[in-house]
PDB file of C-alpha atoms in Angstrom:
ATOM      1  CA  MET S   1       0.000   0.000   0.000  1.00  0.00           C
ATOM      2  CA  GLU S   2       1.179   3.497  -0.826  1.00  0.00           C
ATOM      3  CA  LEU S   3      -0.110   6.850   0.303  1.00  0.00           C
ATOM      4  CA  GLY S   4       0.785   9.798  -1.907  1.00  0.00           C
ATOM      5  CA  PHE S   5       0.536  13.036   0.070  1.00  0.00           C
ATOM      6  CA  ILE S   6       0.086  16.156  -2.049  1.00  0.00           C
ATOM      7  CA  ARG S   7       0.063  19.621  -0.544  1.00  0.00           C
ATOM      8  CA  HIS S   8      -2.713  21.721  -2.030  1.00  0.00           C
ATOM      9  CA  GLY S   9      -1.774  24.334  -4.623  1.00  0.00           C
ATOM     10  CA  GLN S  10      -1.019  27.939  -3.774  1.00  0.00           C
ATOM     11  CA  THR S  11      -3.645  30.349  -2.435  1.00  0.00           C
ATOM     12  CA  ARG S  12      -3.628  34.120  -2.174  1.00  0.00           C
ATOM     13  CA  TRP S  13      -2.767  33.805   1.519  1.00  0.00           C
ATOM     14  CA  ASN S  14       0.191  31.518   0.725  1.00  0.00           C
ATOM     15  CA  LEU S  15       1.425  34.136  -1.719  1.00  0.00           C
ATOM     16  CA  GLU S  16       1.023  36.902   0.869  1.00  0.00           C
ATOM     17  CA  GLY S  17       2.756  34.877   3.609  1.00  0.00           C
ATOM     18  CA  ARG S  18      -0.320  34.579   5.854  1.00  0.00           C
ATOM     19  CA  LEU S  19      -1.166  31.737   8.217  1.00  0.00           C
ATOM     20  CA  GLN S  20      -4.285  30.143   6.773  1.00  0.00           C
ATOM     21  CA  GLY S  21      -4.597  26.958   8.805  1.00  0.00           C
ATOM     22  CA  SER S  22      -8.204  25.879   9.083  1.00  0.00           C
ATOM     23  CA  SER S  23      -9.510  28.979   7.248  1.00  0.00           C
ATOM     24  CA  ASP S  24     -11.160  27.964   3.978  1.00  0.00           C
ATOM     25  CA  ILE S  25      -9.141  29.866   1.369  1.00  0.00           C
ATOM     26  CA  GLU S  26      -9.462  29.001  -2.341  1.00  0.00           C
ATOM     27  CA  LEU S  27      -6.680  28.214  -4.817  1.00  0.00           C
ATOM     28  CA  ASN S  28      -5.305  30.923  -7.078  1.00  0.00           C
ATOM     29  CA  ASP S  29      -4.309  30.331 -10.718  1.00  0.00           C
ATOM     30  CA  THR S  30      -0.758  29.363  -9.725  1.00  0.00           C
ATOM     31  CA  GLY S  31      -2.227  26.815  -7.316  1.00  0.00           C
ATOM     32  CA  ARG S  32      -4.345  25.292 -10.065  1.00  0.00           C
ATOM     33  CA  ALA S  33      -1.257  24.975 -12.274  1.00  0.00           C
ATOM     34  CA  GLN S  34       0.666  23.341  -9.390  1.00  0.00           C
ATOM     35  CA  ALA S  35      -2.150  20.806  -8.979  1.00  0.00           C
ATOM     36  CA  SER S  36      -1.923  19.978 -12.688  1.00  0.00           C
ATOM     37  CA  ASP S  37       1.855  19.603 -12.409  1.00  0.00           C
ATOM     38  CA  ALA S  38       1.443  17.138  -9.521  1.00  0.00           C
ATOM     39  CA  VAL S  39      -0.289  14.735 -11.908  1.00  0.00           C
ATOM     40  CA  GLN S  40       3.031  14.178 -13.709  1.00  0.00           C
ATOM     41  CA  ILE S  41       4.862  13.388 -10.453  1.00  0.00           C
ATOM     42  CA  LEU S  42       2.143  11.006  -9.290  1.00  0.00           C
ATOM     43  CA  GLY S  43       2.004   9.102 -12.591  1.00  0.00           C
ATOM     44  CA  SER S  44      -1.205   7.565 -13.828  1.00  0.00           C
ATOM     45  CA  ALA S  45      -1.035   3.808 -13.254  1.00  0.00           C
ATOM     46  CA  ARG S  46      -0.589   3.332  -9.533  1.00  0.00           C
ATOM     47  CA  TRP S  47      -3.421   5.224  -7.790  1.00  0.00           C
ATOM     48  CA  ASP S  48      -6.741   3.642  -6.912  1.00  0.00           C
ATOM     49  CA  VAL S  49      -8.464   6.593  -5.271  1.00  0.00           C
ATOM     50  CA  ILE S  50      -7.894  10.210  -4.244  1.00  0.00           C
ATOM     51  CA  VAL S  51      -9.104  11.632  -0.927  1.00  0.00           C
ATOM     52  CA  SER S  52      -8.548  14.966   0.765  1.00  0.00           C
ATOM     53  CA  SER S  53      -9.100  17.427   3.546  1.00  0.00           C
ATOM     54  CA  PRO S  54     -12.564  19.032   3.322  1.00  0.00           C
ATOM     55  CA  LEU S  55     -11.130  22.557   2.881  1.00  0.00           C
ATOM     56  CA  SER S  56     -11.839  23.955  -0.594  1.00  0.00           C
ATOM     57  CA  ARG S  57      -8.174  24.432  -1.548  1.00  0.00           C
ATOM     58  CA  ALA S  58      -7.555  20.725  -0.922  1.00  0.00           C
ATOM     59  CA  ARG S  59     -10.794  19.560  -2.572  1.00  0.00           C
ATOM     60  CA  GLU S  60     -10.129  21.624  -5.715  1.00  0.00           C
ATOM     61  CA  THR S  61      -6.539  20.356  -5.881  1.00  0.00           C
ATOM     62  CA  ALA S  62      -7.873  16.790  -5.494  1.00  0.00           C
ATOM     63  CA  GLN S  63     -10.395  17.331  -8.294  1.00  0.00           C
ATOM     64  CA  ILE S  64      -7.750  18.684 -10.680  1.00  0.00           C
ATOM     65  CA  ILE S  65      -5.474  15.722  -9.920  1.00  0.00           C
ATOM     66  CA  ALA S  66      -8.336  13.221 -10.153  1.00  0.00           C
ATOM     67  CA  ASP S  67      -9.292  14.623 -13.562  1.00  0.00           C
ATOM     68  CA  GLY S  68      -5.671  14.300 -14.698  1.00  0.00           C
ATOM     69  CA  LEU S  69      -5.428  10.698 -13.454  1.00  0.00           C
ATOM     70  CA  GLY S  70      -8.902   9.630 -14.575  1.00  0.00           C
ATOM     71  CA  LEU S  71     -10.081   8.980 -11.006  1.00  0.00           C
ATOM     72  CA  GLU S  72     -13.119   9.919  -8.972  1.00  0.00           C
ATOM     73  CA  VAL S  73     -12.579  12.103  -5.930  1.00  0.00           C
ATOM     74  CA  GLY S  74     -13.283  10.097  -2.802  1.00  0.00           C
ATOM     75  CA  PRO S  75     -14.259  11.303   0.643  1.00  0.00           C
ATOM     76  CA  ALA S  76     -12.967  14.223   2.652  1.00  0.00           C
ATOM     77  CA  TYR S  77     -11.457  13.453   6.064  1.00  0.00           C
ATOM     78  CA  ASP S  78     -11.790  16.063   8.807  1.00  0.00           C
ATOM     79  CA  LEU S  79      -8.638  14.620  10.429  1.00  0.00           C
ATOM     80  CA  LEU S  80      -6.653  16.017   7.454  1.00  0.00           C
ATOM     81  CA  ILE S  81      -7.606  19.669   8.062  1.00  0.00           C
ATOM     82  CA  GLU S  82      -4.595  21.946   8.482  1.00  0.00           C
ATOM     83  CA  ARG S  83      -3.292  23.053  11.877  1.00  0.00           C
ATOM     84  CA  ASP S  84      -5.677  25.451  13.583  1.00  0.00           C
ATOM     85  CA  TYR S  85      -3.775  28.701  14.011  1.00  0.00           C
ATOM     86  CA  GLY S  86      -6.381  30.207  16.346  1.00  0.00           C
ATOM     87  CA  GLU S  87      -5.863  33.975  16.615  1.00  0.00           C
ATOM     88  CA  GLY S  88      -3.081  33.646  14.032  1.00  0.00           C
ATOM     89  CA  GLU S  89      -5.419  32.762  11.156  1.00  0.00           C
ATOM     90  CA  GLY S  90      -4.897  35.365   8.424  1.00  0.00           C
ATOM     91  CA  VAL S  91      -1.954  37.010  10.210  1.00  0.00           C
ATOM     92  CA  LEU S  92       1.303  37.519   8.315  1.00  0.00           C
ATOM     93  CA  GLU S  93       3.913  34.859   9.218  1.00  0.00           C
ATOM     94  CA  THR S  94       6.389  37.554  10.295  1.00  0.00           C
ATOM     95  CA  GLU S  95       3.876  39.166  12.654  1.00  0.00           C
ATOM     96  CA  ALA S  96       2.757  35.770  13.997  1.00  0.00           C
ATOM     97  CA  ALA S  97       6.380  34.877  14.795  1.00  0.00           C
ATOM     98  CA  GLN S  98       6.642  38.019  16.949  1.00  0.00           C
ATOM     99  CA  ARG S  99       3.266  37.613  18.653  1.00  0.00           C
ATOM    100  CA  TRP S 100       3.458  33.838  19.252  1.00  0.00           C
ATOM    101  CA  PRO S 101       7.115  32.682  19.217  1.00  0.00           C
ATOM    102  CA  GLY S 102       7.333  29.056  18.129  1.00  0.00           C
ATOM    103  CA  LYS S 103       3.636  29.305  17.194  1.00  0.00           C
ATOM    104  CA  ILE S 104       2.684  28.640  20.807  1.00  0.00           C
ATOM    105  CA  GLY S 105      -0.243  30.449  22.409  1.00  0.00           C
ATOM    106  CA  GLY S 106      -3.054  32.444  20.853  1.00  0.00           C
ATOM    107  CA  GLY S 107      -5.203  29.337  20.556  1.00  0.00           C
ATOM    108  CA  ILE S 108      -2.740  27.752  18.088  1.00  0.00           C
ATOM    109  CA  GLU S 109      -3.084  23.956  17.904  1.00  0.00           C
ATOM    110  CA  SER S 110      -0.034  22.101  19.205  1.00  0.00           C
ATOM    111  CA  LEU S 111       2.171  20.160  16.806  1.00  0.00           C
ATOM    112  CA  GLU S 112       1.547  17.065  18.945  1.00  0.00           C
ATOM    113  CA  SER S 113      -2.174  17.387  18.209  1.00  0.00           C
ATOM    114  CA  VAL S 114      -1.494  17.879  14.486  1.00  0.00           C
ATOM    115  CA  VAL S 115       0.690  14.744  14.332  1.00  0.00           C
ATOM    116  CA  ASP S 116      -1.862  12.759  16.327  1.00  0.00           C
ATOM    117  CA  ARG S 117      -4.573  13.735  13.818  1.00  0.00           C
ATOM    118  CA  GLY S 118      -2.264  12.895  10.908  1.00  0.00           C
ATOM    119  CA  LEU S 119      -1.501   9.440  12.305  1.00  0.00           C
ATOM    120  CA  ARG S 120      -5.180   8.769  12.957  1.00  0.00           C
ATOM    121  CA  ALA S 121      -5.993   9.881   9.393  1.00  0.00           C
ATOM    122  CA  ILE S 122      -3.440   7.418   8.000  1.00  0.00           C
ATOM    123  CA  GLU S 123      -4.959   4.629  10.109  1.00  0.00           C
ATOM    124  CA  GLN S 124      -8.477   5.536   8.920  1.00  0.00           C
ATOM    125  CA  ILE S 125      -7.490   5.740   5.244  1.00  0.00           C
ATOM    126  CA  ALA S 126      -5.605   2.415   5.469  1.00  0.00           C
ATOM    127  CA  SER S 127      -8.670   0.852   7.094  1.00  0.00           C
ATOM    128  CA  ASP S 128     -11.032   2.307   4.476  1.00  0.00           C
ATOM    129  CA  TYR S 129      -8.817   1.281   1.518  1.00  0.00           C
ATOM    130  CA  PRO S 130      -6.823  -1.807   2.572  1.00  0.00           C
ATOM    131  CA  GLY S 131      -4.114  -2.695   0.082  1.00  0.00           C
ATOM    132  CA  LYS S 132      -4.969   0.244  -2.182  1.00  0.00           C
ATOM    133  CA  ASN S 133      -2.751   3.097  -3.307  1.00  0.00           C
ATOM    134  CA  VAL S 134      -4.366   6.315  -2.129  1.00  0.00           C
ATOM    135  CA  ALA S 135      -3.488   9.873  -3.150  1.00  0.00           C
ATOM    136  CA  VAL S 136      -4.150  12.191  -0.197  1.00  0.00           C
ATOM    137  CA  VAL S 137      -4.461  15.944  -0.736  1.00  0.00           C
ATOM    138  CA  CYS S 138      -4.076  18.004   2.388  1.00  0.00           C
ATOM    139  CA  HIS S 139      -1.872  20.682   3.945  1.00  0.00           C
ATOM    140  CA  GLY S 140       1.769  21.553   4.532  1.00  0.00           C
ATOM    141  CA  THR S 141       2.011  21.432   8.313  1.00  0.00           C
ATOM    142  CA  ILE S 142       0.104  18.176   8.768  1.00  0.00           C
ATOM    143  CA  ILE S 143       2.124  16.528   5.979  1.00  0.00           C
ATOM    144  CA  ARG S 144       5.472  17.853   7.228  1.00  0.00           C
ATOM    145  CA  TYR S 145       5.149  16.873  10.861  1.00  0.00           C
ATOM    146  CA  THR S 146       3.251  13.610  10.368  1.00  0.00           C
ATOM    147  CA  LEU S 147       5.784  12.366   7.815  1.00  0.00           C
ATOM    148  CA  SER S 148       8.649  13.618  10.031  1.00  0.00           C
ATOM    149  CA  HIS S 149       7.346  11.110  12.579  1.00  0.00           C
ATOM    150  CA  PHE S 150       8.065   8.292  10.096  1.00  0.00           C
ATOM    151  CA  ALA S 151      11.339   9.774   8.816  1.00  0.00           C
ATOM    152  CA  GLY S 152      12.787  10.147  12.315  1.00  0.00           C
ATOM    153  CA  TYR S 153      13.904  13.730  11.682  1.00  0.00           C
ATOM    154  CA  GLN S 154      12.204  17.045  10.910  1.00  0.00           C
ATOM    155  CA  LEU S 155      11.448  17.465   7.228  1.00  0.00           C
ATOM    156  CA  ASP S 156      11.809  20.777   5.423  1.00  0.00           C
ATOM    157  CA  THR S 157       8.780  22.897   4.559  1.00  0.00           C
ATOM    158  CA  ILE S 158       6.423  21.092   2.180  1.00  0.00           C
ATOM    159  CA  ARG S 159       6.014  23.025  -1.076  1.00  0.00           C
ATOM    160  CA  ASN S 160       2.609  23.776  -2.593  1.00  0.00           C
ATOM    161  CA  GLY S 161       1.689  21.116  -5.147  1.00  0.00           C
ATOM    162  CA  SER S 162       4.545  18.796  -4.133  1.00  0.00           C
ATOM    163  CA  VAL S 163       4.250  15.041  -3.646  1.00  0.00           C
ATOM    164  CA  ALA S 164       5.425  12.828  -0.779  1.00  0.00           C
ATOM    165  CA  ILE S 165       5.119   9.023  -0.868  1.00  0.00           C
ATOM    166  CA  LEU S 166       4.670   6.848   2.206  1.00  0.00           C
ATOM    167  CA  GLU S 167       4.820   3.094   1.544  1.00  0.00           C
ATOM    168  CA  TYR S 168       3.677   0.320   3.852  1.00  0.00           C
ATOM    169  CA  GLU S 169       6.214  -2.480   4.071  1.00  0.00           C
ATOM    170  CA  ILE S 170       6.610  -5.459   6.407  1.00  0.00           C
ATOM    171  CA  ASP S 171       8.218  -3.300   9.115  1.00  0.00           C
ATOM    172  CA  GLY S 172       5.630  -0.512   8.815  1.00  0.00           C
ATOM    173  CA  TRP S 173       5.436   2.791   6.970  1.00  0.00           C
ATOM    174  CA  GLU S 174       8.525   4.092   5.147  1.00  0.00           C
ATOM    175  CA  LEU S 175       8.993   7.522   3.581  1.00  0.00           C
ATOM    176  CA  LYS S 176      10.008   7.158  -0.088  1.00  0.00           C
ATOM    177  CA  LEU S 177       9.571  10.661  -1.506  1.00  0.00           C
ATOM    178  CA  VAL S 178       9.169  14.186  -0.118  1.00  0.00           C
ATOM    179  CA  ASN S 179       8.859  17.471  -2.031  1.00  0.00           C
ATOM    180  CA  ASP S 180       9.067  15.398  -5.261  1.00  0.00           C
ATOM    181  CA  GLN S 181      12.494  13.992  -4.257  1.00  0.00           C
ATOM    182  CA  MET S 182      14.036  11.129  -2.305  1.00  0.00           C
ATOM    183  CA  PRO S 183      14.212  12.129   1.385  1.00  0.00           C
ATOM    184  CA  GLN S 184      17.606  13.436   2.482  1.00  0.00           C
ATOM    185  CA  PRO S 185      18.337  12.837   6.173  1.00  0.00           C
ATOM    186  CA  PRO S 186      20.357  15.605   7.794  1.00  0.00           C
ATOM    187  CA  VAL S 187      24.127  15.143   7.724  1.00  0.00           C
ATOM    188  CA  LYS S 188      25.548  14.598  11.190  1.00  0.00           C
ATOM    189  CA  THR S 189      28.559  16.740  12.026  1.00  0.00           C
ATOM    190  CA  GLN S 190      31.158  15.923  14.628  1.00  0.00           C
TER     191      GLN S 190
END
């Protein structure tokens, strides 16, 4: 079983550097093009279904990809919604960093909660589609920190429209691709 995680395409708030979290912001034209580009990375033969977060930027990205792969869009999973930034929703990243260092406080959801939701989403999707290859369109923070759990180190920022592949093997889930590339563990210095 493989899960292909795709971060939704760009929105106006992404472009402006705003925290959008659980706010329902639509794709812009660049975001639609990024969704189309993701089809090439995903390839057409290996995906059985595409699911997503219920937020419109993820659903539209999923629809564009599904159209490109000749698939139907499956269900939306509330567990895949982006981190709730509380009072930080809509605030510029630079201002949020000053007001809530480390993105702690202001009603901002903890990273532990985000990862917990991400892991539960993976369990639910695997249960709903046993043995199937599922493309999952959701959001940068939930992808980054959930997949960091499997990688064993913190991944870099997940780019809009990029693909990450998580494969289930005998020993469990293994990260095979992130930001359209093979994962690169950090180099240890002495």
